[in-house]
Coordinates of C-alpha atoms in Angstrom, one line a residue:
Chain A
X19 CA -14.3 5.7 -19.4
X20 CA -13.5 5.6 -23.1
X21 CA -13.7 3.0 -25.3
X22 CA -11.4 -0.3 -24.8
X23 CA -8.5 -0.3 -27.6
X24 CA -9.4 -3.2 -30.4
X25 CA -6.9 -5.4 -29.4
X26 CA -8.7 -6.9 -26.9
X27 CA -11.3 -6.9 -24.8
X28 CA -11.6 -7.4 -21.1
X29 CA -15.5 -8.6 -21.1
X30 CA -14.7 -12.2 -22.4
X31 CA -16.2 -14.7 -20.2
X32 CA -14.3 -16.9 -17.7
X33 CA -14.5 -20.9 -18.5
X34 CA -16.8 -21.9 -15.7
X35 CA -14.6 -24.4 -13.7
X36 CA -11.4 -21.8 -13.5
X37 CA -14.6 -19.5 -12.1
X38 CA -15.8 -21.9 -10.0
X39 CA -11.9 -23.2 -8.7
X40 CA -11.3 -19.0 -8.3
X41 CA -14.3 -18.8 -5.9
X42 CA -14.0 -22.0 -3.9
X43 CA -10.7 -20.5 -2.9
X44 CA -12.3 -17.6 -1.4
X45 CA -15.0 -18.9 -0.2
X46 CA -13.5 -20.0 2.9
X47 CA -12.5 -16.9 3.6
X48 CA -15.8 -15.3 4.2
X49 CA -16.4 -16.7 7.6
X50 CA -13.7 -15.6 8.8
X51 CA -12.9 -12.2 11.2
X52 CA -11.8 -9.0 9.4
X53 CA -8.9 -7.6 11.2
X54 CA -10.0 -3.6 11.6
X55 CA -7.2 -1.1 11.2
X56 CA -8.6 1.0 14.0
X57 CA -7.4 -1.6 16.2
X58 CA -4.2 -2.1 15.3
X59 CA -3.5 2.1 15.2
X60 CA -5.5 2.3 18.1
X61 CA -3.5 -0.7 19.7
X62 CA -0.2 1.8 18.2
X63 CA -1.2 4.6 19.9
X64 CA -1.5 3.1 23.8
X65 CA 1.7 1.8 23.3
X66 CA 3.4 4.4 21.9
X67 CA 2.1 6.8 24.6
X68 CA 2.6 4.4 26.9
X69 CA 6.4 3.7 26.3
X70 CA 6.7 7.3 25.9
X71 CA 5.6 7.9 29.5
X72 CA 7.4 4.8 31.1
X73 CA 10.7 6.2 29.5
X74 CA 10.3 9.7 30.4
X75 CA 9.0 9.2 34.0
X76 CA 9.4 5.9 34.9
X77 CA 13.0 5.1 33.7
X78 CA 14.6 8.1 34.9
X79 CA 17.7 7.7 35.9
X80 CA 20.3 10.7 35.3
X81 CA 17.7 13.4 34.2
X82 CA 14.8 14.1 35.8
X83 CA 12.1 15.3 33.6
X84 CA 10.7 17.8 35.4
X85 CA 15.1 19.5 35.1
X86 CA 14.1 19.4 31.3
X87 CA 14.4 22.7 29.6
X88 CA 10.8 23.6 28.0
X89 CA 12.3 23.9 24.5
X90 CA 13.6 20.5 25.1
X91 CA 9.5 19.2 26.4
X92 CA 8.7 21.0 22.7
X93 CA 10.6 19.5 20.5
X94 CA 10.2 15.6 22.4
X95 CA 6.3 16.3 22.6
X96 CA 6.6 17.5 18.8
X97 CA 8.2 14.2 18.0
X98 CA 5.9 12.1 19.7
X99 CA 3.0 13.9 17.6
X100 CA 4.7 13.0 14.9
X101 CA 5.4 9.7 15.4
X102 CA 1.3 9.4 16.1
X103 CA -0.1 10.6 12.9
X104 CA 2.8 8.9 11.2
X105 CA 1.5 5.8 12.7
X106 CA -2.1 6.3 12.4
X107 CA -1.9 7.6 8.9
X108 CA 0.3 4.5 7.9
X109 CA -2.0 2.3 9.4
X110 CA -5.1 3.6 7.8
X111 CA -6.8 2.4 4.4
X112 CA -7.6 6.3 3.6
X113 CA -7.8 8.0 0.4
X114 CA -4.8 8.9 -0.6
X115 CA -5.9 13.1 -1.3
X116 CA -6.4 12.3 2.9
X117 CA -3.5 10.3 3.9
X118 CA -0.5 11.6 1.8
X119 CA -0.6 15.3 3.1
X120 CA -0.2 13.6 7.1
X121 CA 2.0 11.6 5.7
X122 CA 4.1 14.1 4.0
X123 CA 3.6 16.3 6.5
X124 CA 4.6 14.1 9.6
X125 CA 7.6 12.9 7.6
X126 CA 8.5 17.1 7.1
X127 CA 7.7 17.8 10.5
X128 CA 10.0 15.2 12.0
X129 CA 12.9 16.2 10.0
X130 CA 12.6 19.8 10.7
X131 CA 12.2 18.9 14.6
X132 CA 15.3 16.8 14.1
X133 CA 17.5 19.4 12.5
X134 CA 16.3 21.3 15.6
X135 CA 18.2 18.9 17.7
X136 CA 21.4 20.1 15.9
X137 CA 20.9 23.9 17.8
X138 CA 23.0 22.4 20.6
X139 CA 26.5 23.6 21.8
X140 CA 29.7 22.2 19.1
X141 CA 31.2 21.0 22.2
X142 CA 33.7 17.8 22.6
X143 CA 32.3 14.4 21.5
X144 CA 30.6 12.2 24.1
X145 CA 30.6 8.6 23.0
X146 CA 27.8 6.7 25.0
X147 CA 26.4 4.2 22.9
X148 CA 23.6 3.4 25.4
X149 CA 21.6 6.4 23.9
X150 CA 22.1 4.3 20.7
X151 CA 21.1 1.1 22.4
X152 CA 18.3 2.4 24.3
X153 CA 16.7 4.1 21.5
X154 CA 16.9 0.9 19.3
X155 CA 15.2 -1.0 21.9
X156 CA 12.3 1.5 22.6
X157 CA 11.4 1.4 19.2
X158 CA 11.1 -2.3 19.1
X159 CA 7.8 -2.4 20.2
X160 CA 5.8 0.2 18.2
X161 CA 7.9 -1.3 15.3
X162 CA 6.8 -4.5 15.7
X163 CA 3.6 -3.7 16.2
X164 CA 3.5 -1.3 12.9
X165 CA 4.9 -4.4 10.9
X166 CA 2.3 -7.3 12.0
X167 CA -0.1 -4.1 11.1
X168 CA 0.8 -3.4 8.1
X169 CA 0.9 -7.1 6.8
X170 CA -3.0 -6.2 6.2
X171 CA -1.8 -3.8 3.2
X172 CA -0.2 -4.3 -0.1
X173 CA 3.6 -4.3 0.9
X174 CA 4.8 -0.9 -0.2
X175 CA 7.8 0.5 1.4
X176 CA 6.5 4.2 1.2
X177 CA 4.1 2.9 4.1
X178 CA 7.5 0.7 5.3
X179 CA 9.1 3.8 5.9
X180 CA 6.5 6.0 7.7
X181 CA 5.6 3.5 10.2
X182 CA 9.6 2.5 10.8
X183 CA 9.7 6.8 11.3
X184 CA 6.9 6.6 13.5
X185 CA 8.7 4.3 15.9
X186 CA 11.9 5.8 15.4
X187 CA 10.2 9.4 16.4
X188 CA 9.1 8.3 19.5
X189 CA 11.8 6.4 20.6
X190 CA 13.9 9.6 19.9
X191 CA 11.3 12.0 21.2
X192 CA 12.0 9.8 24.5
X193 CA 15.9 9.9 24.6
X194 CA 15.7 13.8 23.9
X195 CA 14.0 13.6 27.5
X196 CA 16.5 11.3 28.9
X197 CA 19.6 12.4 27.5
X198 CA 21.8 15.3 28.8
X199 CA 24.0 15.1 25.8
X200 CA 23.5 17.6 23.5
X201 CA 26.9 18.0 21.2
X202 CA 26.4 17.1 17.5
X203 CA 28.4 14.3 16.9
X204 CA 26.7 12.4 19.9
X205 CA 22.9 13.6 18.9
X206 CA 23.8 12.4 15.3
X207 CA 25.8 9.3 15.7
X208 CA 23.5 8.3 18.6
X209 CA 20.4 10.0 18.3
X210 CA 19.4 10.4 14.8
X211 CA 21.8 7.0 13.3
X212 CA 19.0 4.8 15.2
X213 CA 16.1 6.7 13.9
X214 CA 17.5 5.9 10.8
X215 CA 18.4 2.2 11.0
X216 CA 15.0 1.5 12.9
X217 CA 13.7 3.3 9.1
X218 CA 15.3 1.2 7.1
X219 CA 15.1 -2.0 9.4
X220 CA 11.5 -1.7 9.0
X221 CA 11.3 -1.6 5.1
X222 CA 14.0 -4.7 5.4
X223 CA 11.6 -6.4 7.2
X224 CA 8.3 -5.7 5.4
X225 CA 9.8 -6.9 2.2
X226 CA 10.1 -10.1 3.7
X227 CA 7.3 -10.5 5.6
X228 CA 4.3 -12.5 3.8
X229 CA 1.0 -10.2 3.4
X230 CA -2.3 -10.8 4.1
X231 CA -4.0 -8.1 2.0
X232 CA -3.0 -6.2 -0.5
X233 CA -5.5 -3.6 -0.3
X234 CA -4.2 -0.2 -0.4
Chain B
X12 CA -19.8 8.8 19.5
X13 CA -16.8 6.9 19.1
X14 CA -13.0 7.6 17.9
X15 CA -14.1 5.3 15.0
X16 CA -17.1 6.8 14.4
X17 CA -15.1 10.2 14.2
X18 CA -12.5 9.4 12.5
X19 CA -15.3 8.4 9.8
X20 CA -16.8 11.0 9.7
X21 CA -14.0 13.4 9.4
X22 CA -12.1 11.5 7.1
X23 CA -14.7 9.1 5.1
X24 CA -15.7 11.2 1.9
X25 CA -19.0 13.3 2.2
X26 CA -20.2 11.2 -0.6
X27 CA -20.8 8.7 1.9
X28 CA -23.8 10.0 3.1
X29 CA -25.7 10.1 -1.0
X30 CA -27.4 6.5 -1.3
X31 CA -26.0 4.3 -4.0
X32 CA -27.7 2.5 -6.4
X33 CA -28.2 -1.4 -4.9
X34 CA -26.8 -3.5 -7.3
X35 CA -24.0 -1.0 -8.1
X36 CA -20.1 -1.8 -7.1
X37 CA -20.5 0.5 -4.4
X38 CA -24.0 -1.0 -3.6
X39 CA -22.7 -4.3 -3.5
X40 CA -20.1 -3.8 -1.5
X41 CA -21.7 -1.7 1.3
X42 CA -23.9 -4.9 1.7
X43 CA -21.5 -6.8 1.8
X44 CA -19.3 -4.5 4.6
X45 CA -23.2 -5.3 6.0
X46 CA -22.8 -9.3 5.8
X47 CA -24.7 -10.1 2.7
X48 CA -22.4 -12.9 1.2
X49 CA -24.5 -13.1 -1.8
X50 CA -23.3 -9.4 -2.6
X51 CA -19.9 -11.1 -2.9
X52 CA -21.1 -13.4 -5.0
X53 CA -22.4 -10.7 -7.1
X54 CA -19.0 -8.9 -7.2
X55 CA -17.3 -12.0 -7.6
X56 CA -19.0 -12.4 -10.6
X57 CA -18.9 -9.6 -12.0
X58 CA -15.5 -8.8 -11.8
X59 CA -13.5 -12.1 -12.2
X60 CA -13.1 -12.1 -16.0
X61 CA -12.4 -8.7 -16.3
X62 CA -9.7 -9.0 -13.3
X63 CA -8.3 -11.9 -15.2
X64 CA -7.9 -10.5 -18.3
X65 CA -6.3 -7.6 -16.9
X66 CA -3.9 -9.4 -14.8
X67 CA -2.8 -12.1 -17.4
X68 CA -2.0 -8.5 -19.5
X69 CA 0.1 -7.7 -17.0
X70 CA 1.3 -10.6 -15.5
X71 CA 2.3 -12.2 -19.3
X72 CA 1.1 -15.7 -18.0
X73 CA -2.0 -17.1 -17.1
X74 CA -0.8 -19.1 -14.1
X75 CA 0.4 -15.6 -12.7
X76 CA -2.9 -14.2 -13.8
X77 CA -4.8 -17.3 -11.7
X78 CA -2.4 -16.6 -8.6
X79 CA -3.0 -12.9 -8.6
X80 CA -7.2 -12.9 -9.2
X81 CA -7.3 -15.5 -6.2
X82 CA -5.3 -12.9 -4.1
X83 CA -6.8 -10.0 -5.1
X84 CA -10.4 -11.0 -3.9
X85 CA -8.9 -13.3 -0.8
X86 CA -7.6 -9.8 -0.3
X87 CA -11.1 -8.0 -1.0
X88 CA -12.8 -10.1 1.6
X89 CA -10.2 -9.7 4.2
X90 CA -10.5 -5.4 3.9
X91 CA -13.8 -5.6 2.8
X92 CA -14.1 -3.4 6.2
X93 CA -11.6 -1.4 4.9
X94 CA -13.1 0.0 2.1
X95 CA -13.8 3.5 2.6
X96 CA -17.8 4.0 1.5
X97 CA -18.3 6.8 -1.3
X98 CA -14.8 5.8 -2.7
X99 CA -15.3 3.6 -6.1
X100 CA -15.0 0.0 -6.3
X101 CA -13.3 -0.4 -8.9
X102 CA -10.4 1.6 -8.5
X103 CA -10.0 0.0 -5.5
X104 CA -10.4 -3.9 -6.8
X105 CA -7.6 -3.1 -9.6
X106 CA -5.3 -1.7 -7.1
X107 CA -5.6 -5.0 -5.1
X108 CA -4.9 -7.1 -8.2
X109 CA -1.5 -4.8 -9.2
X110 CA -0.2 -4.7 -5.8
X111 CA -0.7 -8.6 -5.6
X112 CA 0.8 -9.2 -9.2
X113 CA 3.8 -7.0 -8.3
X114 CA 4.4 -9.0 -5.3
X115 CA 4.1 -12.1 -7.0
X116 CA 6.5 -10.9 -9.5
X117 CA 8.9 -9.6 -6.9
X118 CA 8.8 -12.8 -4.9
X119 CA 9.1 -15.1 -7.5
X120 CA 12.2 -12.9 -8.6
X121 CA 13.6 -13.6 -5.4
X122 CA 13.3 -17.1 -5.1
X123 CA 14.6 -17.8 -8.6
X124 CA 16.4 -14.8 -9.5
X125 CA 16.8 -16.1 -13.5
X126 CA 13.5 -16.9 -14.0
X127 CA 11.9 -15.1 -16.8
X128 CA 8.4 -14.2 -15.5
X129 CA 6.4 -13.7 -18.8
X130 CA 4.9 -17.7 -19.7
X131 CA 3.0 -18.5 -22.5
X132 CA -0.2 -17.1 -22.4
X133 CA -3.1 -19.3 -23.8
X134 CA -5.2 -17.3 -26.1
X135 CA -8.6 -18.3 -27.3
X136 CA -8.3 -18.3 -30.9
X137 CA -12.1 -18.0 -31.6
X138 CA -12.0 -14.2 -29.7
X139 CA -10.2 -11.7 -32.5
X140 CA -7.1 -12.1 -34.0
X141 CA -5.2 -14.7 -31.6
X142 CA -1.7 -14.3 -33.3
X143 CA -2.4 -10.0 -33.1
X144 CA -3.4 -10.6 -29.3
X145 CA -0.2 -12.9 -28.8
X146 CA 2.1 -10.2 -30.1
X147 CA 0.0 -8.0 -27.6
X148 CA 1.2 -9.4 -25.5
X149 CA 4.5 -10.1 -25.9
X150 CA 5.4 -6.4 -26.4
X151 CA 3.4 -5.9 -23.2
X152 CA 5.9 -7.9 -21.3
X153 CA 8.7 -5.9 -22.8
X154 CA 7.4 -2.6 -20.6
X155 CA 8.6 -2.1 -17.3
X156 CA 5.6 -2.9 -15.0
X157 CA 4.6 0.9 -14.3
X158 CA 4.3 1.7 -17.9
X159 CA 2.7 -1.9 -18.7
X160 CA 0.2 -1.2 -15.6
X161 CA -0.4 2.5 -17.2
X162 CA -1.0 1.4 -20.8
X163 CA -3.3 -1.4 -19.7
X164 CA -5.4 -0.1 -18.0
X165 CA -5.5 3.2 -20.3
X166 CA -5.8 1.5 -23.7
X167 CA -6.9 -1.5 -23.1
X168 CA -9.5 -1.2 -20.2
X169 CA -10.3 2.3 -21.5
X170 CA -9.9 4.1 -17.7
X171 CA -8.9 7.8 -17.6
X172 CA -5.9 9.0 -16.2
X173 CA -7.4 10.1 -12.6
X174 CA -8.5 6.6 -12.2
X175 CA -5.5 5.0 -12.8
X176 CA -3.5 7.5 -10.5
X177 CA -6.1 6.9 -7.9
X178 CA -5.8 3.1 -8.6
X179 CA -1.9 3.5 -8.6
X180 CA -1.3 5.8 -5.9
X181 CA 0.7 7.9 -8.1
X182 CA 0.0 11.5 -9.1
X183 CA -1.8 12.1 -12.7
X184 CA 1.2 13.3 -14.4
X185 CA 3.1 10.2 -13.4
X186 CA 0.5 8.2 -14.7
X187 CA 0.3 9.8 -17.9
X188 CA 3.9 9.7 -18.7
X189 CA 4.1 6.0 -17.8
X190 CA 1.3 5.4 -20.6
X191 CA 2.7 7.9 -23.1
X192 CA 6.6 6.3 -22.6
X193 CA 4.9 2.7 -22.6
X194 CA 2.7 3.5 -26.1
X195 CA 5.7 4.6 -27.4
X196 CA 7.7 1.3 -27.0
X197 CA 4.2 -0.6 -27.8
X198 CA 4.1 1.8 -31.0
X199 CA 7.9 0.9 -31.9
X200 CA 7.3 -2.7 -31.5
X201 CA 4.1 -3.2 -33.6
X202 CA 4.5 -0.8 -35.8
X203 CA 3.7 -3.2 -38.9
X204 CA 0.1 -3.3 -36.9
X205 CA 0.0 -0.1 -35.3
X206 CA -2.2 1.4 -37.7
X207 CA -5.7 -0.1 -36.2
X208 CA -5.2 2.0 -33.2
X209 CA -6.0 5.0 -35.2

């Protein structure tokens, strides 16, 4: 490091009793339990794989999933990769020459696999705002989950934003299996709409939330 | 082995394997990931002033300052576990204490949206020139908080860029225009004093 400028140095010491009032502060935190991330993104994971099977098997109601073409399987099981290292990597306290590219790279990889969704027929508009609800309610979960997470980093809303994609991603990777609809104005005002609103919902609520860490 | 154990080694830096000295940051702080409260204690020491000083820079008030230093190591001993080992401590510490006085800022903000953040900072008149310092100051609080976060901890702590960007989670370049735009402003409004920078 080069030398400190001469206006002021940062090596002047504290007055003992704003010392000693800092550390009794803290000092009662040292018994307590660390909360470790790999439990929370492990926690993340079983239940995004888990709603992810419930929706695509157990749910079924008009579409089997087994009737569901295999470019269709692709591009859901591509979303729900994404939505995992989204998650993870959100979740995790890594470097950030280790966490940005996953990061960046889940973020690219969901949007090209959601442009993909638009390579359906321009046929007439099907209105069924169940896709919409359904998709908002399967992202509840992971969402919430992401969000009591993520109250053990500094609140930034880059990190708001992948983990609200990651639940978004799944939830959509899900409805791609349920939903026979495959016109643009329904995919995007049904489909991709929620994805979005579950994104921004979740950098609404982070900002509000009180955090517990503000470790990177 | 386990998924934890993996995912450390695959993503924990290979540095993590090459010993570090005991009463180092990084020392310290792998004993204390271990238990070892008086390697806190160490840290703790260690680190307060410093952390203090930097934060009443760029907080502009020593209450803020007080606020933001107990956060930042309530917040070290809460992710104490996660600390990645062979990353630096330091870095890491003054990343805590700018995310916690940004939040501070932003919720006070919030609750009293016409509040002026920058207080009176006391300055003890027997370290250098208290009324030079005071300006300091002042003209700090005049930066918008990237380029005041930039230029503190360039000029005034004396870290280089790649720390700060590491510390800032923002790429080099962005770092060093933040501290080059922020000198500039500094430069314009102490110019009558400017001169002991060079």
């Amino acid at each position: 490091m080069s030398t400190p400028h001469p206006f002021g140095s940062s090596s002047e010491p504290l007055p003992p009793e704003l010392e000693a009032r800092l550390k009794r502060a803290v000092e009662a935190e040292l018994d307590a339990p660390t909360r470790p991330w790999g439990r929370d993104a492990a926690l993340f994971v079983v239940v995004t794989l888990v709603l992810f099977c419930g929706g695509s098997f157990i749910f079924n109601s008009s579409m089997s999933p087994m009737a569901v073409s295999a470019p269709i399987w692709g591009q859901s099981l591509g979303l729900l990769a994404v939505a995992l290292i989204a998650g993870v990597a959100g979740l995790a306290p890594w470097p950030q020459r280790t966490s940005r590219p996953l990061l960046l790279g889940s973020l690219l990889g969901g949007a090209v696999l959601v442009t993909q969704l638009f390579s359906m027929e321009l046929s007439a508009f099907t209105p069924r705002v169940g896709c919409f609800a359904w998709e908002l309610v399967c992202s509840l979960v992971p969402a919430g989950i992401a969000l009591v997470a993520a109250k053990q980093h500094a609140p930034r809303l880059s990190r708001a934003m992948v983990l609200g994609w990651a639940a978004g991603t799944m939830s959509l990777a899900v409805m791609q299996l349920k939903c026979p609809h495959r016109d643009v104005g329904h995919v995007l005002l049904f489909h991709v709409a929620p994805l979005l609103l579950v994104v921004a919902a979740t950098m609404f609520v982070r900002r509000r939330l009180p955090t517990l860490s503000y470790a990177p | 082995m386990t998924a934890f154990a993996i995912s450390w080694e695959v993503f924990g830096p290979a540095m993590s394997a090459i010993p570090v000295a005991a009463d180092s940051d990084e020392g310290l702080m792998e004993r204390f990931q271990r238990g070892d409260r008086s390697a806190f204690e160490s840290l703790f020491r260690r680190h307060v002033a410093p952390l203090t000083s930097f934060l009443t820079r760029l907080t502009g008030s020593a209450a803020a300052a007080e606020d933001a230093v107990q956060l930042t190591f309530l917040s070290l001993v809460r992710s104490r576990d996660q600390f990645v080992r062979g990353s630096k401590v330091k870095p890491w510490l003054y990343a805590i204490a700018s995310n916690a006085a940004r939040d501070r800022f932003r919720r006070t903000r919030r609750e009293d949206p016409g509040a002026e953040e920058p207080g009176e900072v006391a300055i003890d008149a027997t370290h250098g020139d208290a009324g030079l310092r005071r300006r300091l100051h002042a003209a700090l609080q005049e930066l918008p908080a990237p380029q005041r976060e930039a230029v503190v901890l360039h000029r005034l702590e004396g870290w280089s860029f790649g720390e700060i960007a590491e510390a800032v989670g923002a790429s080099e370049t962005a770092v060093k225009v933040r501290a080059f735009r922020g000198t500039q402003v500094l430069r314009e409004l102490l110019k009558d004093v400017w001169e002991v920078d060079s």
